[in-house]
Amino acid sequence: MVKSLLRASAVVFLALSGVFAKGDVRYLPVTVDISNYMLNQPNLFVKVDSEEVVFNAQEGHAIERVVNGDEVIRTFDLSQEAPKTVVKHIDDNYVIVSINVEPSLNLAYKHNGDRFVEMDITEFYETVFFKGLENVVVDLDAFSTSGYFSSSDFGPGKMYEFEIPSRRISKLVAGNTVLVSGVDELLLGVVVHVNGDRKVATVWYVFKPDGRIKEIFFQLINRTWTRVDTKTAAEALHFINPNFSVGYKPIYDGFSVACVSFTLIAIAFAVLY
């Protein structure tokens, strides 16, 4: 069954289930055996459905090893990384295991022959979340009239979220201006917050060169969608909805669309649920 784009957008939300260990935080180690989900595994919450099995480490624990019976798929140093979630994706054509290492980073492994091998993260998203979906170009100038966005209240303002089960965003534009080309970016989601003339768009995507999830913002300034930093976006979002914190800190990588060369210097660590 083709997974909807809403499911893909859950990749973005999914990071909320993972916590990256920093500083003096210490976690007790847990081993996830993806071959054993019918029996209780110590210190894990396991959720099973027809398409996936989700393993979540209980509070105070982190996933040190991911195994398939006797095969070790991945081992982590919990002093450096503290994965909290592992998902086994099941389909007639594949078995794939994804690991939430930290909010901006997922690792994926596919079953190949008699063992699991690491796969390119872009291939993972394409295979599990986007296969069979129609590509669409989203125009921020027409977000409220395109039929691609659902609307809901956002305090005194409105929130418009890209929400079409059979389609995916291939490119983000504003009229004739390309905002995110989709060449180096695998777009995951777009949300626009509005209150009067104040409009802010939040965009999430996987940056293909480093495999990490990025979160960027555009604000409508003088009728032009302009890339802004997190601080400026948070102030505008607070104006739209006073309950939104002006001190907002993203859980994903902040990133400038125009600064590809800078990002290549800092290749590092993405999420699933």
mmCIF file of C-alpha atoms in Angstrom:
data_model
loop_
_atom_site.group_PDB
_atom_site.id
_atom_site.type_symbol
_atom_site.label_atom_id
_atom_site.label_comp_id
_atom_site.label_asym_id
_atom_site.label_seq_id
_atom_site.Cartn_x
_atom_site.Cartn_y
_atom_site.Cartn_z
ATOM 1 C CA MET A 1 0.000 0.000 0.000
ATOM 2 C CA VAL A 2 1.339 3.428 -0.942
ATOM 3 C CA LYS A 3 2.022 5.531 2.137
ATOM 4 C CA SER A 4 0.531 8.994 2.073
ATOM 5 C CA LEU A 5 2.476 12.218 2.122
ATOM 6 C CA LEU A 6 1.000 12.762 5.556
ATOM 7 C CA ARG A 7 2.967 9.702 6.593
ATOM 8 C CA ALA A 8 6.058 11.288 5.095
ATOM 9 C CA SER A 9 5.378 14.504 6.962
ATOM 10 C CA ALA A 10 5.402 12.368 10.080
ATOM 11 C CA VAL A 11 9.128 11.999 9.451
ATOM 12 C CA VAL A 12 9.361 15.614 10.463
ATOM 13 C CA PHE A 13 7.123 15.205 13.502
ATOM 14 C CA LEU A 14 8.884 11.988 14.305
ATOM 15 C CA ALA A 15 11.931 13.710 15.654
ATOM 16 C CA LEU A 16 9.905 14.626 18.704
ATOM 17 C CA SER A 17 10.117 10.977 19.749
ATOM 18 C CA GLY A 18 13.918 11.036 19.735
ATOM 19 C CA VAL A 19 16.286 12.747 22.159
ATOM 20 C CA PHE A 20 19.986 13.236 21.521
ATOM 21 C CA ALA A 21 22.215 12.815 24.553
ATOM 22 C CA LYS A 22 24.434 15.764 25.386
ATOM 23 C CA GLY A 23 26.451 16.951 28.323
ATOM 24 C CA ASP A 24 26.343 14.737 31.406
ATOM 25 C CA VAL A 25 23.102 12.938 30.538
ATOM 26 C CA ARG A 26 23.579 9.200 30.949
ATOM 27 C CA TYR A 27 21.278 6.520 29.608
ATOM 28 C CA LEU A 28 21.018 2.845 30.451
ATOM 29 C CA PRO A 29 21.719 0.681 27.384
ATOM 30 C CA VAL A 30 18.996 -1.233 25.548
ATOM 31 C CA THR A 31 19.279 -3.770 22.743
ATOM 32 C CA VAL A 32 16.577 -3.871 20.065
ATOM 33 C CA ASP A 33 16.118 -7.236 18.357
ATOM 34 C CA ILE A 34 14.017 -6.522 15.274
ATOM 35 C CA SER A 35 13.335 -10.240 14.817
ATOM 36 C CA ASN A 36 11.609 -10.384 18.200
ATOM 37 C CA TYR A 37 8.561 -8.161 18.448
ATOM 38 C CA MET A 38 5.946 -10.669 19.528
ATOM 39 C CA LEU A 39 7.624 -11.092 22.927
ATOM 40 C CA ASN A 40 8.387 -8.449 25.524
ATOM 41 C CA GLN A 41 11.824 -6.870 25.243
ATOM 42 C CA PRO A 42 13.195 -5.294 28.441
ATOM 43 C CA ASN A 43 12.942 -1.494 28.719
ATOM 44 C CA LEU A 44 11.246 -1.084 25.335
ATOM 45 C CA PHE A 45 7.776 -0.078 24.210
ATOM 46 C CA VAL A 46 6.831 -2.001 21.061
ATOM 47 C CA LYS A 47 4.007 -1.061 18.701
ATOM 48 C CA VAL A 48 3.100 -3.431 15.866
ATOM 49 C CA ASP A 49 0.929 -2.893 12.802
ATOM 50 C CA SER A 50 0.769 -4.371 9.293
ATOM 51 C CA GLU A 51 3.398 -2.046 7.801
ATOM 52 C CA GLU A 52 5.849 -1.371 10.596
ATOM 53 C CA VAL A 53 7.067 -2.245 14.051
ATOM 54 C CA VAL A 54 8.134 0.677 16.256
ATOM 55 C CA PHE A 55 10.561 0.147 19.134
ATOM 56 C CA ASN A 56 10.851 3.023 21.630
ATOM 57 C CA ALA A 57 13.306 3.022 24.521
ATOM 58 C CA GLN A 58 11.700 3.639 27.892
ATOM 59 C CA GLU A 59 12.548 6.727 29.931
ATOM 60 C CA GLY A 60 16.143 6.767 31.119
ATOM 61 C CA HIS A 61 17.224 4.284 28.451
ATOM 62 C CA ALA A 62 18.732 4.586 24.972
ATOM 63 C CA ILE A 63 19.362 2.090 22.214
ATOM 64 C CA GLU A 64 22.936 0.824 22.260
ATOM 65 C CA ARG A 65 22.588 -2.063 19.806
ATOM 66 C CA VAL A 66 20.215 -2.953 16.986
ATOM 67 C CA VAL A 67 20.305 -6.625 16.053
ATOM 68 C CA ASN A 68 18.466 -9.151 13.929
ATOM 69 C CA GLY A 69 18.848 -12.316 15.952
ATOM 70 C CA ASP A 70 22.592 -13.024 15.907
ATOM 71 C CA GLU A 71 23.361 -10.297 13.342
ATOM 72 C CA VAL A 72 24.492 -6.935 14.710
ATOM 73 C CA ILE A 73 23.066 -4.191 12.483
ATOM 74 C CA ARG A 74 24.412 -1.171 14.373
ATOM 75 C CA THR A 75 26.132 -0.348 17.670
ATOM 76 C CA PHE A 76 26.188 3.107 19.289
ATOM 77 C CA ASP A 77 28.429 4.769 21.857
ATOM 78 C CA LEU A 78 25.851 6.178 24.281
ATOM 79 C CA SER A 79 28.306 8.812 25.467
ATOM 80 C CA GLN A 80 28.127 10.314 21.971
ATOM 81 C CA GLU A 81 24.698 9.343 20.630
ATOM 82 C CA ALA A 82 21.489 8.192 22.280
ATOM 83 C CA PRO A 83 18.968 6.772 19.785
ATOM 84 C CA LYS A 84 15.490 6.390 21.214
ATOM 85 C CA THR A 85 13.506 4.912 18.310
ATOM 86 C CA VAL A 86 13.946 2.077 15.818
ATOM 87 C CA VAL A 87 11.372 1.238 13.148
ATOM 88 C CA LYS A 88 11.137 -1.957 11.113
ATOM 89 C CA HIS A 89 9.326 -1.140 7.855
ATOM 90 C CA ILE A 90 7.638 -4.145 6.251
ATOM 91 C CA ASP A 91 6.451 -4.407 2.655
ATOM 92 C CA ASP A 92 6.016 -7.173 0.083
ATOM 93 C CA ASN A 93 9.112 -5.828 -1.690
ATOM 94 C CA TYR A 94 11.420 -4.946 1.193
ATOM 95 C CA VAL A 95 12.305 -5.049 4.864
ATOM 96 C CA ILE A 96 14.015 -1.854 6.034
ATOM 97 C CA VAL A 97 15.174 -0.799 9.490
ATOM 98 C CA SER A 98 15.453 2.898 10.337
ATOM 99 C CA ILE A 99 17.115 4.344 13.422
ATOM 100 C CA ASN A 100 16.440 7.782 14.894
ATOM 101 C CA VAL A 101 19.952 8.817 15.921
ATOM 102 C CA GLU A 102 19.013 12.414 16.686
ATOM 103 C CA PRO A 103 16.245 14.768 15.520
ATOM 104 C CA SER A 104 18.040 15.742 12.318
ATOM 105 C CA LEU A 105 19.441 12.314 11.483
ATOM 106 C CA ASN A 106 18.032 8.930 10.536
ATOM 107 C CA LEU A 107 20.031 5.916 9.472
ATOM 108 C CA ALA A 108 18.478 3.165 7.359
ATOM 109 C CA TYR A 109 19.379 -0.446 6.605
ATOM 110 C CA LYS A 110 17.754 -2.746 4.055
ATOM 111 C CA HIS A 111 17.674 -6.511 4.035
ATOM 112 C CA ASN A 112 19.934 -7.750 1.262
ATOM 113 C CA GLY A 113 20.399 -11.486 0.928
ATOM 114 C CA ASP A 114 21.060 -12.831 4.410
ATOM 115 C CA ARG A 115 22.016 -9.562 6.103
ATOM 116 C CA PHE A 116 21.146 -5.881 6.562
ATOM 117 C CA VAL A 117 23.245 -3.278 4.740
ATOM 118 C CA GLU A 118 23.184 0.506 5.146
ATOM 119 C CA MET A 119 21.267 2.369 2.447
ATOM 120 C CA ASP A 120 21.385 5.943 1.237
ATOM 121 C CA ILE A 121 18.930 7.949 3.322
ATOM 122 C CA THR A 122 17.410 9.556 0.228
ATOM 123 C CA GLU A 123 16.703 6.092 -1.175
ATOM 124 C CA PHE A 124 15.048 5.229 2.130
ATOM 125 C CA TYR A 125 12.637 8.169 2.025
ATOM 126 C CA GLU A 126 11.879 7.534 -1.642
ATOM 127 C CA THR A 127 11.197 3.842 -1.020
ATOM 128 C CA VAL A 128 9.207 4.003 2.207
ATOM 129 C CA PHE A 129 7.420 7.348 2.107
ATOM 130 C CA PHE A 130 7.283 8.703 -1.438
ATOM 131 C CA LYS A 131 6.960 5.709 -3.753
ATOM 132 C CA GLY A 132 3.996 6.125 -6.096
ATOM 133 C CA LEU A 133 3.266 9.730 -5.139
ATOM 134 C CA GLU A 134 2.754 12.421 -7.772
ATOM 135 C CA ASN A 135 5.247 15.297 -7.826
ATOM 136 C CA VAL A 136 3.746 18.771 -7.463
ATOM 137 C CA VAL A 137 5.302 22.222 -7.470
ATOM 138 C CA VAL A 138 4.032 24.268 -4.525
ATOM 139 C CA ASP A 139 3.626 28.019 -5.041
ATOM 140 C CA LEU A 140 3.705 29.987 -1.784
ATOM 141 C CA ASP A 141 1.910 32.833 -3.519
ATOM 142 C CA ALA A 142 -1.089 30.505 -3.932
ATOM 143 C CA PHE A 143 -0.958 28.451 -0.720
ATOM 144 C CA SER A 144 -4.525 29.353 0.310
ATOM 145 C CA THR A 145 -6.090 28.712 -3.119
ATOM 146 C CA SER A 146 -4.081 25.817 -4.567
ATOM 147 C CA GLY A 147 -6.084 23.084 -2.849
ATOM 148 C CA TYR A 148 -2.860 21.530 -1.548
ATOM 149 C CA PHE A 149 -3.151 22.919 1.987
ATOM 150 C CA SER A 150 -5.514 22.189 4.862
ATOM 151 C CA SER A 151 -6.245 25.031 7.281
ATOM 152 C CA SER A 152 -6.670 25.169 11.031
ATOM 153 C CA ASP A 153 -6.577 27.772 13.778
ATOM 154 C CA PHE A 154 -3.232 28.998 15.073
ATOM 155 C CA GLY A 155 -4.175 31.183 18.009
ATOM 156 C CA PRO A 156 -5.822 34.265 16.484
ATOM 157 C CA GLY A 157 -4.195 33.387 13.157
ATOM 158 C CA LYS A 158 -4.396 30.478 10.726
ATOM 159 C CA MET A 159 -2.115 27.570 9.879
ATOM 160 C CA TYR A 160 -2.004 26.096 6.368
ATOM 161 C CA GLU A 161 -0.307 22.698 6.041
ATOM 162 C CA PHE A 162 0.549 20.832 2.830
ATOM 163 C CA GLU A 163 -1.669 17.783 3.139
ATOM 164 C CA ILE A 164 -2.393 15.748 -0.004
ATOM 165 C CA PRO A 165 -2.193 11.953 0.534
ATOM 166 C CA SER A 166 -1.315 11.089 -3.091
ATOM 167 C CA ARG A 167 1.166 13.896 -3.778
ATOM 168 C CA ARG A 168 4.588 15.113 -2.725
ATOM 169 C CA ILE A 169 6.376 18.436 -3.018
ATOM 170 C CA SER A 170 9.081 18.384 -5.687
ATOM 171 C CA LYS A 171 9.861 22.122 -5.737
ATOM 172 C CA LEU A 172 8.901 25.229 -3.773
ATOM 173 C CA VAL A 173 8.384 28.490 -5.662
ATOM 174 C CA ALA A 174 6.854 31.927 -5.242
ATOM 175 C CA GLY A 175 5.476 32.864 -8.631
ATOM 176 C CA ASN A 176 8.454 32.710 -11.005
ATOM 177 C CA THR A 177 11.020 32.634 -8.196
ATOM 178 C CA VAL A 178 12.438 29.273 -7.107
ATOM 179 C CA LEU A 179 12.777 29.096 -3.316
ATOM 180 C CA VAL A 180 13.816 25.435 -2.942
ATOM 181 C CA SER A 181 14.709 23.697 -6.204
ATOM 182 C CA GLY A 182 14.516 20.090 -5.042
ATOM 183 C CA VAL A 183 17.837 19.294 -6.720
ATOM 184 C CA ASP A 184 19.755 18.872 -3.460
ATOM 185 C CA GLU A 185 16.658 18.859 -1.242
ATOM 186 C CA LEU A 186 14.094 16.125 -0.642
ATOM 187 C CA LEU A 187 11.134 18.183 0.544
ATOM 188 C CA LEU A 188 9.223 16.737 3.497
ATOM 189 C CA GLY A 189 6.694 19.404 4.449
ATOM 190 C CA VAL A 190 5.573 23.018 4.234
ATOM 191 C CA VAL A 191 3.445 24.954 6.727
ATOM 192 C CA VAL A 192 2.326 28.581 6.370
ATOM 193 C CA HIS A 193 1.195 30.635 9.386
ATOM 194 C CA VAL A 194 -0.906 33.731 8.741
ATOM 195 C CA ASN A 195 -2.403 36.619 10.668
ATOM 196 C CA GLY A 196 -3.465 39.559 8.522
ATOM 197 C CA ASP A 197 -0.547 40.667 6.373
ATOM 198 C CA ARG A 198 1.968 38.709 8.467
ATOM 199 C CA LYS A 199 2.866 35.410 6.767
ATOM 200 C CA VAL A 200 5.621 32.941 7.637
ATOM 201 C CA ALA A 201 6.380 29.639 5.889
ATOM 202 C CA THR A 202 8.299 26.817 7.564
ATOM 203 C CA VAL A 203 9.935 24.289 5.256
ATOM 204 C CA TRP A 204 11.495 20.933 6.131
ATOM 205 C CA TYR A 205 13.622 18.846 3.825
ATOM 206 C CA VAL A 206 16.413 16.300 3.734
ATOM 207 C CA PHE A 207 19.603 17.833 2.369
ATOM 208 C CA LYS A 208 20.881 15.103 0.049
ATOM 209 C CA PRO A 209 24.649 15.775 0.412
ATOM 210 C CA ASP A 210 24.621 15.112 4.174
ATOM 211 C CA GLY A 211 21.317 13.263 4.728
ATOM 212 C CA ARG A 212 20.199 15.594 7.514
ATOM 213 C CA ILE A 213 16.789 17.194 8.022
ATOM 214 C CA LYS A 214 16.837 20.979 7.674
ATOM 215 C CA GLU A 215 14.299 23.535 8.879
ATOM 216 C CA ILE A 216 14.177 26.908 7.128
ATOM 217 C CA PHE A 217 11.835 29.901 7.138
ATOM 218 C CA PHE A 218 10.463 32.361 4.605
ATOM 219 C CA GLN A 219 8.548 35.516 5.499
ATOM 220 C CA LEU A 220 6.415 37.610 3.170
ATOM 221 C CA ILE A 221 8.117 41.023 3.222
ATOM 222 C CA ASN A 222 6.988 43.764 0.837
ATOM 223 C CA ARG A 223 5.075 41.141 -1.186
ATOM 224 C CA THR A 224 8.201 39.008 -1.596
ATOM 225 C CA TRP A 225 8.863 35.669 0.121
ATOM 226 C CA THR A 226 12.229 36.254 1.776
ATOM 227 C CA ARG A 227 14.487 33.763 3.551
ATOM 228 C CA VAL A 228 14.794 34.737 7.235
ATOM 229 C CA ASP A 229 16.669 33.314 10.196
ATOM 230 C CA THR A 230 15.076 31.435 13.085
ATOM 231 C CA LYS A 231 15.046 34.458 15.408
ATOM 232 C CA THR A 232 13.234 36.656 12.865
ATOM 233 C CA ALA A 233 10.776 33.871 12.060
ATOM 234 C CA ALA A 234 10.065 33.235 15.752
ATOM 235 C CA GLU A 235 9.310 36.915 16.332
ATOM 236 C CA ALA A 236 6.901 36.934 13.376
ATOM 237 C CA LEU A 237 5.247 33.705 14.538
ATOM 238 C CA HIS A 238 4.860 35.199 18.018
ATOM 239 C CA PHE A 239 3.098 38.177 16.418
ATOM 240 C CA ILE A 240 0.792 35.774 14.561
ATOM 241 C CA ASN A 241 0.138 33.752 17.718
ATOM 242 C CA PRO A 242 1.314 35.222 21.068
ATOM 243 C CA ASN A 243 1.529 31.689 22.485
ATOM 244 C CA PHE A 244 4.423 30.929 20.128
ATOM 245 C CA SER A 245 7.738 31.456 21.932
ATOM 246 C CA VAL A 246 10.033 34.197 20.636
ATOM 247 C CA GLY A 247 12.857 32.055 21.998
ATOM 248 C CA TYR A 248 11.974 29.098 19.758
ATOM 249 C CA LYS A 249 14.889 26.732 19.163
ATOM 250 C CA PRO A 250 14.604 24.339 16.204
ATOM 251 C CA ILE A 251 15.240 20.641 16.778
ATOM 252 C CA TYR A 252 16.437 20.304 13.181
ATOM 253 C CA ASP A 253 19.425 21.872 11.476
ATOM 254 C CA GLY A 254 19.028 25.534 10.645
ATOM 255 C CA PHE A 255 20.144 26.073 7.077
ATOM 256 C CA SER A 256 20.425 28.736 4.412
ATOM 257 C CA VAL A 257 19.331 27.706 0.936
ATOM 258 C CA ALA A 258 22.016 30.003 -0.463
ATOM 259 C CA CYS A 259 24.876 28.539 1.581
ATOM 260 C CA VAL A 260 25.396 25.077 0.117
ATOM 261 C CA SER A 261 29.195 25.353 0.271
ATOM 262 C CA PHE A 262 29.070 26.147 3.990
ATOM 263 C CA THR A 263 26.878 23.123 4.682
ATOM 264 C CA LEU A 264 29.219 20.780 2.854
ATOM 265 C CA ILE A 265 31.893 21.737 5.376
ATOM 266 C CA ALA A 266 29.691 20.506 8.214
ATOM 267 C CA ILE A 267 28.433 17.114 7.030
ATOM 268 C CA ALA A 268 27.129 15.139 10.013
ATOM 269 C CA PHE A 269 24.047 13.384 11.395
ATOM 270 C CA ALA A 270 17.846 12.652 10.700
ATOM 271 C CA VAL A 271 13.959 10.742 12.248
ATOM 272 C CA LEU A 272 11.226 8.325 11.804
ATOM 273 C CA TYR A 273 8.048 7.186 13.207
#
